Amino acid sequence: MSAQDPHFFDLVYQVVRLIPKGRVTSYGAIGKYLGTGKSARMVGWAMNACHNAKPKVPAHRVVNRNGLLTGKAHFNPPEKMQQLLEKEGITVKNDQIINFEKHFWDPAKELEW
DNA sequence: GTCATGACAAAGA
DNA sequence: TTCTTTGCCATGA
Protein backbone atom coordinates (compact mmCIF):
# COMPACT_ATOMS: atom_id res chain seq x y z
CA MET A 1 0.00 0.00 0.00
CA SER A 2 1.31 3.36 -0.81
CA ALA A 3 -0.43 4.74 2.23
CA GLN A 4 1.14 4.30 5.60
CA ASP A 5 0.98 0.89 7.13
CA PRO A 6 1.65 1.73 10.77
CA HIS A 7 0.34 -1.56 11.95
CA PHE A 8 2.62 -1.41 14.92
CA PHE A 9 1.55 2.09 15.86
CA ASP A 10 -2.07 1.17 15.41
CA LEU A 11 -1.72 -1.72 17.82
CA VAL A 12 -0.22 0.59 20.40
CA TYR A 13 -3.05 3.06 19.98
CA GLN A 14 -5.60 0.30 20.38
CA VAL A 15 -4.16 -0.82 23.69
CA VAL A 16 -3.70 2.69 25.04
CA ARG A 17 -7.31 3.49 24.27
CA LEU A 18 -8.34 0.42 26.24
CA ILE A 19 -6.76 1.78 29.38
CA PRO A 20 -9.57 2.39 31.90
CA LYS A 21 -10.00 5.82 33.33
CA GLY A 22 -7.96 6.37 36.45
CA ARG A 23 -5.47 3.71 35.42
CA VAL A 24 -1.99 3.89 33.95
CA THR A 25 0.41 1.51 32.29
CA SER A 26 4.01 1.36 31.20
CA TYR A 27 5.64 1.23 27.81
CA GLY A 28 7.11 -2.17 28.57
CA ALA A 29 3.71 -3.59 29.55
CA ILE A 30 2.22 -2.49 26.26
CA GLY A 31 5.19 -3.72 24.32
CA LYS A 32 4.99 -7.04 26.03
CA TYR A 33 1.32 -7.36 25.27
CA LEU A 34 1.97 -6.57 21.63
CA GLY A 35 4.75 -9.10 21.53
CA THR A 36 7.52 -6.61 20.97
CA GLY A 37 8.23 -7.10 24.64
CA LYS A 38 11.82 -6.22 24.96
CA SER A 39 11.48 -3.12 22.87
CA ALA A 40 9.56 -0.67 24.98
CA ARG A 41 11.21 2.04 22.90
CA MET A 42 8.97 1.26 19.98
CA VAL A 43 5.94 1.94 22.14
CA GLY A 44 7.25 5.33 23.08
CA TRP A 45 8.16 5.91 19.47
CA ALA A 46 4.60 5.15 18.45
CA MET A 47 3.42 7.64 21.02
CA ASN A 48 5.51 10.24 19.31
CA ALA A 49 3.28 9.75 16.29
CA CYS A 50 0.09 9.68 18.34
CA HIS A 51 -0.40 13.34 17.56
CA ASN A 52 -1.53 12.24 14.16
CA ALA A 53 -3.67 9.39 15.48
CA LYS A 54 -7.44 9.60 15.46
CA PRO A 55 -9.21 9.44 17.68
CA LYS A 56 -6.68 10.93 19.96
CA VAL A 57 -4.71 8.58 22.15
CA PRO A 58 -4.73 9.02 25.95
CA ALA A 59 -0.96 8.93 26.09
CA HIS A 60 -1.14 10.66 29.44
CA ARG A 61 -2.06 7.28 30.87
CA VAL A 62 1.18 5.81 29.64
CA VAL A 63 4.26 6.35 31.74
CA ASN A 64 7.61 4.67 32.14
CA ARG A 65 8.36 1.74 34.41
CA ASN A 66 9.17 4.09 37.28
CA GLY A 67 5.78 5.75 37.06
CA LEU A 68 7.49 8.90 35.91
CA LEU A 69 5.90 11.20 33.37
CA THR A 70 8.84 11.01 31.04
CA GLY A 71 6.80 11.98 28.01
CA LYS A 72 4.99 14.87 29.59
CA ALA A 73 7.30 17.25 27.77
CA HIS A 74 5.83 15.98 24.51
CA PHE A 75 2.32 17.00 25.42
CA ASN A 76 0.54 20.13 24.41
CA PRO A 77 0.99 21.74 26.76
CA PRO A 78 3.23 19.45 28.86
CA GLU A 79 1.44 20.38 32.04
CA LYS A 80 -1.75 19.00 30.51
CA MET A 81 -0.57 15.47 31.18
CA GLN A 82 -0.48 15.89 34.92
CA GLN A 83 -3.74 17.78 34.77
CA LEU A 84 -5.48 14.88 33.09
CA LEU A 85 -4.02 12.33 35.47
CA GLU A 86 -5.08 14.27 38.54
CA LYS A 87 -8.46 14.81 36.99
CA GLU A 88 -8.91 11.05 36.76
CA GLY A 89 -8.06 10.60 40.40
CA ILE A 90 -4.36 9.91 40.04
CA THR A 91 -1.98 11.78 42.30
CA VAL A 92 1.09 13.15 40.60
CA LYS A 93 3.95 14.66 42.52
CA ASN A 94 7.08 16.03 40.95
CA ASP A 95 6.15 14.41 37.62
CA GLN A 96 5.86 11.09 39.39
CA ILE A 97 2.71 9.06 39.99
CA ILE A 98 1.94 8.28 43.61
CA ASN A 99 0.85 4.71 44.32
CA PHE A 100 1.85 3.84 40.80
CA GLU A 101 1.43 0.14 41.49
CA LYS A 102 -2.12 0.75 42.63
CA HIS A 103 -2.98 2.59 39.45
CA PHE A 104 -0.94 0.29 37.26
CA TRP A 105 -2.95 -1.47 34.57
CA ASP A 106 -1.38 -4.36 32.72
CA PRO A 107 -3.11 -5.18 29.41
CA ALA A 108 -1.54 -8.64 29.39
CA LYS A 109 -3.28 -9.34 32.70
CA GLU A 110 -6.43 -7.26 32.74
CA LEU A 111 -7.29 -8.19 29.20
CA GLU A 112 -5.80 -11.64 29.70
CA TRP A 113 -6.52 -13.42 26.44
C1' DG B 1 22.59 -0.47 2.43
C1' DT B 2 24.61 1.70 6.53
C1' DC B 3 24.65 5.06 10.56
C1' DA B 4 22.44 7.60 14.18
C1' DT B 5 18.46 8.58 17.17
C1' DG B 6 14.57 7.50 20.47
C1' DA B 7 8.12 9.50 25.33
C1' DC B 8 12.25 2.44 27.77
C1' DA B 9 13.90 -1.56 30.53
C1' DA B 10 16.97 -4.66 32.77
C1' DA B 11 21.54 -5.74 34.44
C1' DG B 12 26.16 -4.51 36.33
C1' DA B 13 29.42 -1.77 39.27
C1' DT C 1 21.22 2.43 47.29
C1' DT C 2 22.11 5.27 42.84
C1' DC C 3 24.59 5.79 38.55
C1' DT C 4 26.24 3.83 34.25
C1' DT C 5 26.16 0.74 30.40
C1' DT C 6 23.93 -2.48 27.12
C1' DG C 7 20.05 -4.27 24.44
C1' DC C 8 16.03 -3.70 21.97
C1' DC C 9 13.41 -2.78 17.29
C1' DA C 10 11.71 0.72 14.19
C1' DT C 11 12.19 5.27 11.74
C1' DG C 12 14.77 8.78 9.24
C1' DA C 13 18.64 10.53 6.52
PDB file of C-alpha atoms (C1' of nucleotides) in Angstrom:
ATOM      1  CA  MET A   1       0.000   0.000   0.000  1.00  0.00           C
ATOM      2  CA  SER A   2       1.306   3.358  -0.815  1.00  0.00           C
ATOM      3  CA  ALA A   3      -0.428   4.737   2.225  1.00  0.00           C
ATOM      4  CA  GLN A   4       1.143   4.304   5.601  1.00  0.00           C
ATOM      5  CA  ASP A   5       0.985   0.889   7.131  1.00  0.00           C
ATOM      6  CA  PRO A   6       1.649   1.732  10.774  1.00  0.00           C
ATOM      7  CA  HIS A   7       0.342  -1.556  11.947  1.00  0.00           C
ATOM      8  CA  PHE A   8       2.615  -1.410  14.921  1.00  0.00           C
ATOM      9  CA  PHE A   9       1.549   2.086  15.863  1.00  0.00           C
ATOM     10  CA  ASP A  10      -2.066   1.167  15.410  1.00  0.00           C
ATOM     11  CA  LEU A  11      -1.717  -1.721  17.816  1.00  0.00           C
ATOM     12  CA  VAL A  12      -0.218   0.589  20.401  1.00  0.00           C
ATOM     13  CA  TYR A  13      -3.049   3.059  19.981  1.00  0.00           C
ATOM     14  CA  GLN A  14      -5.603   0.299  20.384  1.00  0.00           C
ATOM     15  CA  VAL A  15      -4.160  -0.819  23.694  1.00  0.00           C
ATOM     16  CA  VAL A  16      -3.696   2.689  25.039  1.00  0.00           C
ATOM     17  CA  ARG A  17      -7.305   3.494  24.267  1.00  0.00           C
ATOM     18  CA  LEU A  18      -8.340   0.419  26.237  1.00  0.00           C
ATOM     19  CA  ILE A  19      -6.755   1.780  29.377  1.00  0.00           C
ATOM     20  CA  PRO A  20      -9.569   2.390  31.897  1.00  0.00           C
ATOM     21  CA  LYS A  21      -9.999   5.823  33.325  1.00  0.00           C
ATOM     22  CA  GLY A  22      -7.964   6.368  36.448  1.00  0.00           C
ATOM     23  CA  ARG A  23      -5.470   3.708  35.420  1.00  0.00           C
ATOM     24  CA  VAL A  24      -1.992   3.887  33.954  1.00  0.00           C
ATOM     25  CA  THR A  25       0.413   1.513  32.287  1.00  0.00           C
ATOM     26  CA  SER A  26       4.012   1.358  31.205  1.00  0.00           C
ATOM     27  CA  TYR A  27       5.637   1.226  27.808  1.00  0.00           C
ATOM     28  CA  GLY A  28       7.109  -2.166  28.569  1.00  0.00           C
ATOM     29  CA  ALA A  29       3.712  -3.588  29.549  1.00  0.00           C
ATOM     30  CA  ILE A  30       2.220  -2.486  26.258  1.00  0.00           C
ATOM     31  CA  GLY A  31       5.188  -3.717  24.316  1.00  0.00           C
ATOM     32  CA  LYS A  32       4.991  -7.039  26.029  1.00  0.00           C
ATOM     33  CA  TYR A  33       1.318  -7.356  25.267  1.00  0.00           C
ATOM     34  CA  LEU A  34       1.966  -6.568  21.631  1.00  0.00           C
ATOM     35  CA  GLY A  35       4.746  -9.104  21.535  1.00  0.00           C
ATOM     36  CA  THR A  36       7.517  -6.614  20.967  1.00  0.00           C
ATOM     37  CA  GLY A  37       8.229  -7.097  24.641  1.00  0.00           C
ATOM     38  CA  LYS A  38      11.819  -6.217  24.956  1.00  0.00           C
ATOM     39  CA  SER A  39      11.482  -3.121  22.869  1.00  0.00           C
ATOM     40  CA  ALA A  40       9.565  -0.669  24.976  1.00  0.00           C
ATOM     41  CA  ARG A  41      11.207   2.038  22.895  1.00  0.00           C
ATOM     42  CA  MET A  42       8.970   1.260  19.984  1.00  0.00           C
ATOM     43  CA  VAL A  43       5.941   1.943  22.138  1.00  0.00           C
ATOM     44  CA  GLY A  44       7.250   5.334  23.083  1.00  0.00           C
ATOM     45  CA  TRP A  45       8.159   5.905  19.473  1.00  0.00           C
ATOM     46  CA  ALA A  46       4.595   5.152  18.448  1.00  0.00           C
ATOM     47  CA  MET A  47       3.422   7.643  21.021  1.00  0.00           C
ATOM     48  CA  ASN A  48       5.507  10.237  19.308  1.00  0.00           C
ATOM     49  CA  ALA A  49       3.280   9.755  16.287  1.00  0.00           C
ATOM     50  CA  CYS A  50       0.092   9.675  18.339  1.00  0.00           C
ATOM     51  CA  HIS A  51      -0.396  13.335  17.558  1.00  0.00           C
ATOM     52  CA  ASN A  52      -1.532  12.244  14.159  1.00  0.00           C
ATOM     53  CA  ALA A  53      -3.673   9.392  15.482  1.00  0.00           C
ATOM     54  CA  LYS A  54      -7.443   9.595  15.458  1.00  0.00           C
ATOM     55  CA  PRO A  55      -9.211   9.437  17.680  1.00  0.00           C
ATOM     56  CA  LYS A  56      -6.680  10.931  19.955  1.00  0.00           C
ATOM     57  CA  VAL A  57      -4.708   8.583  22.154  1.00  0.00           C
ATOM     58  CA  PRO A  58      -4.726   9.016  25.951  1.00  0.00           C
ATOM     59  CA  ALA A  59      -0.964   8.929  26.090  1.00  0.00           C
ATOM     60  CA  HIS A  60      -1.139  10.661  29.435  1.00  0.00           C
ATOM     61  CA  ARG A  61      -2.059   7.276  30.868  1.00  0.00           C
ATOM     62  CA  VAL A  62       1.181   5.813  29.637  1.00  0.00           C
ATOM     63  CA  VAL A  63       4.264   6.351  31.740  1.00  0.00           C
ATOM     64  CA  ASN A  64       7.605   4.673  32.142  1.00  0.00           C
ATOM     65  CA  ARG A  65       8.355   1.743  34.413  1.00  0.00           C
ATOM     66  CA  ASN A  66       9.172   4.089  37.284  1.00  0.00           C
ATOM     67  CA  GLY A  67       5.775   5.752  37.065  1.00  0.00           C
ATOM     68  CA  LEU A  68       7.494   8.895  35.913  1.00  0.00           C
ATOM     69  CA  LEU A  69       5.896  11.197  33.370  1.00  0.00           C
ATOM     70  CA  THR A  70       8.842  11.014  31.040  1.00  0.00           C
ATOM     71  CA  GLY A  71       6.803  11.978  28.010  1.00  0.00           C
ATOM     72  CA  LYS A  72       4.992  14.874  29.592  1.00  0.00           C
ATOM     73  CA  ALA A  73       7.298  17.247  27.769  1.00  0.00           C
ATOM     74  CA  HIS A  74       5.828  15.980  24.510  1.00  0.00           C
ATOM     75  CA  PHE A  75       2.323  17.002  25.420  1.00  0.00           C
ATOM     76  CA  ASN A  76       0.544  20.134  24.411  1.00  0.00           C
ATOM     77  CA  PRO A  77       0.987  21.737  26.759  1.00  0.00           C
ATOM     78  CA  PRO A  78       3.231  19.452  28.856  1.00  0.00           C
ATOM     79  CA  GLU A  79       1.437  20.379  32.036  1.00  0.00           C
ATOM     80  CA  LYS A  80      -1.754  19.000  30.512  1.00  0.00           C
ATOM     81  CA  MET A  81      -0.571  15.466  31.180  1.00  0.00           C
ATOM     82  CA  GLN A  82      -0.479  15.894  34.925  1.00  0.00           C
ATOM     83  CA  GLN A  83      -3.741  17.781  34.770  1.00  0.00           C
ATOM     84  CA  LEU A  84      -5.477  14.879  33.090  1.00  0.00           C
ATOM     85  CA  LEU A  85      -4.021  12.325  35.467  1.00  0.00           C
ATOM     86  CA  GLU A  86      -5.081  14.269  38.545  1.00  0.00           C
ATOM     87  CA  LYS A  87      -8.459  14.805  36.986  1.00  0.00           C
ATOM     88  CA  GLU A  88      -8.908  11.048  36.755  1.00  0.00           C
ATOM     89  CA  GLY A  89      -8.060  10.598  40.397  1.00  0.00           C
ATOM     90  CA  ILE A  90      -4.355   9.914  40.038  1.00  0.00           C
ATOM     91  CA  THR A  91      -1.981  11.785  42.299  1.00  0.00           C
ATOM     92  CA  VAL A  92       1.095  13.147  40.597  1.00  0.00           C
ATOM     93  CA  LYS A  93       3.949  14.663  42.516  1.00  0.00           C
ATOM     94  CA  ASN A  94       7.078  16.029  40.949  1.00  0.00           C
ATOM     95  CA  ASP A  95       6.150  14.410  37.619  1.00  0.00           C
ATOM     96  CA  GLN A  96       5.857  11.093  39.392  1.00  0.00           C
ATOM     97  CA  ILE A  97       2.709   9.056  39.987  1.00  0.00           C
ATOM     98  CA  ILE A  98       1.941   8.285  43.613  1.00  0.00           C
ATOM     99  CA  ASN A  99       0.846   4.714  44.318  1.00  0.00           C
ATOM    100  CA  PHE A 100       1.849   3.839  40.798  1.00  0.00           C
ATOM    101  CA  GLU A 101       1.429   0.136  41.486  1.00  0.00           C
ATOM    102  CA  LYS A 102      -2.115   0.746  42.628  1.00  0.00           C
ATOM    103  CA  HIS A 103      -2.978   2.587  39.450  1.00  0.00           C
ATOM    104  CA  PHE A 104      -0.941   0.287  37.258  1.00  0.00           C
ATOM    105  CA  TRP A 105      -2.947  -1.466  34.569  1.00  0.00           C
ATOM    106  CA  ASP A 106      -1.382  -4.356  32.724  1.00  0.00           C
ATOM    107  CA  PRO A 107      -3.111  -5.183  29.413  1.00  0.00           C
ATOM    108  CA  ALA A 108      -1.545  -8.639  29.390  1.00  0.00           C
ATOM    109  CA  LYS A 109      -3.283  -9.344  32.696  1.00  0.00           C
ATOM    110  CA  GLU A 110      -6.430  -7.263  32.744  1.00  0.00           C
ATOM    111  CA  LEU A 111      -7.286  -8.192  29.201  1.00  0.00           C
ATOM    112  CA  GLU A 112      -5.796 -11.638  29.699  1.00  0.00           C
ATOM    113  CA  TRP A 113      -6.516 -13.424  26.435  1.00  0.00           C
TER     114      TRP A 113
ATOM    115  C1'  DG B   1      22.586  -0.466   2.434  1.00  0.00           C
ATOM    116  C1'  DT B   2      24.614   1.702   6.533  1.00  0.00           C
ATOM    117  C1'  DC B   3      24.655   5.062  10.558  1.00  0.00           C
ATOM    118  C1'  DA B   4      22.436   7.598  14.180  1.00  0.00           C
ATOM    119  C1'  DT B   5      18.461   8.584  17.174  1.00  0.00           C
ATOM    120  C1'  DG B   6      14.566   7.502  20.466  1.00  0.00           C
ATOM    121  C1'  DA B   7       8.119   9.503  25.327  1.00  0.00           C
ATOM    122  C1'  DC B   8      12.246   2.439  27.765  1.00  0.00           C
ATOM    123  C1'  DA B   9      13.901  -1.562  30.526  1.00  0.00           C
ATOM    124  C1'  DA B  10      16.970  -4.658  32.765  1.00  0.00           C
ATOM    125  C1'  DA B  11      21.539  -5.740  34.442  1.00  0.00           C
ATOM    126  C1'  DG B  12      26.163  -4.505  36.327  1.00  0.00           C
ATOM    127  C1'  DA B  13      29.419  -1.765  39.270  1.00  0.00           C
TER     128       DA B  13
ATOM    129  C1'  DT C   1      21.217   2.427  47.289  1.00  0.00           C
ATOM    130  C1'  DT C   2      22.109   5.270  42.839  1.00  0.00           C
ATOM    131  C1'  DC C   3      24.587   5.787  38.550  1.00  0.00           C
ATOM    132  C1'  DT C   4      26.236   3.832  34.253  1.00  0.00           C
ATOM    133  C1'  DT C   5      26.155   0.744  30.400  1.00  0.00           C
ATOM    134  C1'  DT C   6      23.929  -2.477  27.120  1.00  0.00           C
ATOM    135  C1'  DG C   7      20.047  -4.269  24.435  1.00  0.00           C
ATOM    136  C1'  DC C   8      16.029  -3.697  21.970  1.00  0.00           C
ATOM    137  C1'  DC C   9      13.407  -2.782  17.291  1.00  0.00           C
ATOM    138  C1'  DA C  10      11.713   0.724  14.187  1.00  0.00           C
ATOM    139  C1'  DT C  11      12.193   5.270  11.736  1.00  0.00           C
ATOM    140  C1'  DG C  12      14.771   8.776   9.242  1.00  0.00           C
ATOM    141  C1'  DA C  13      18.636  10.525   6.519  1.00  0.00           C
TER     142       DA C  13
END
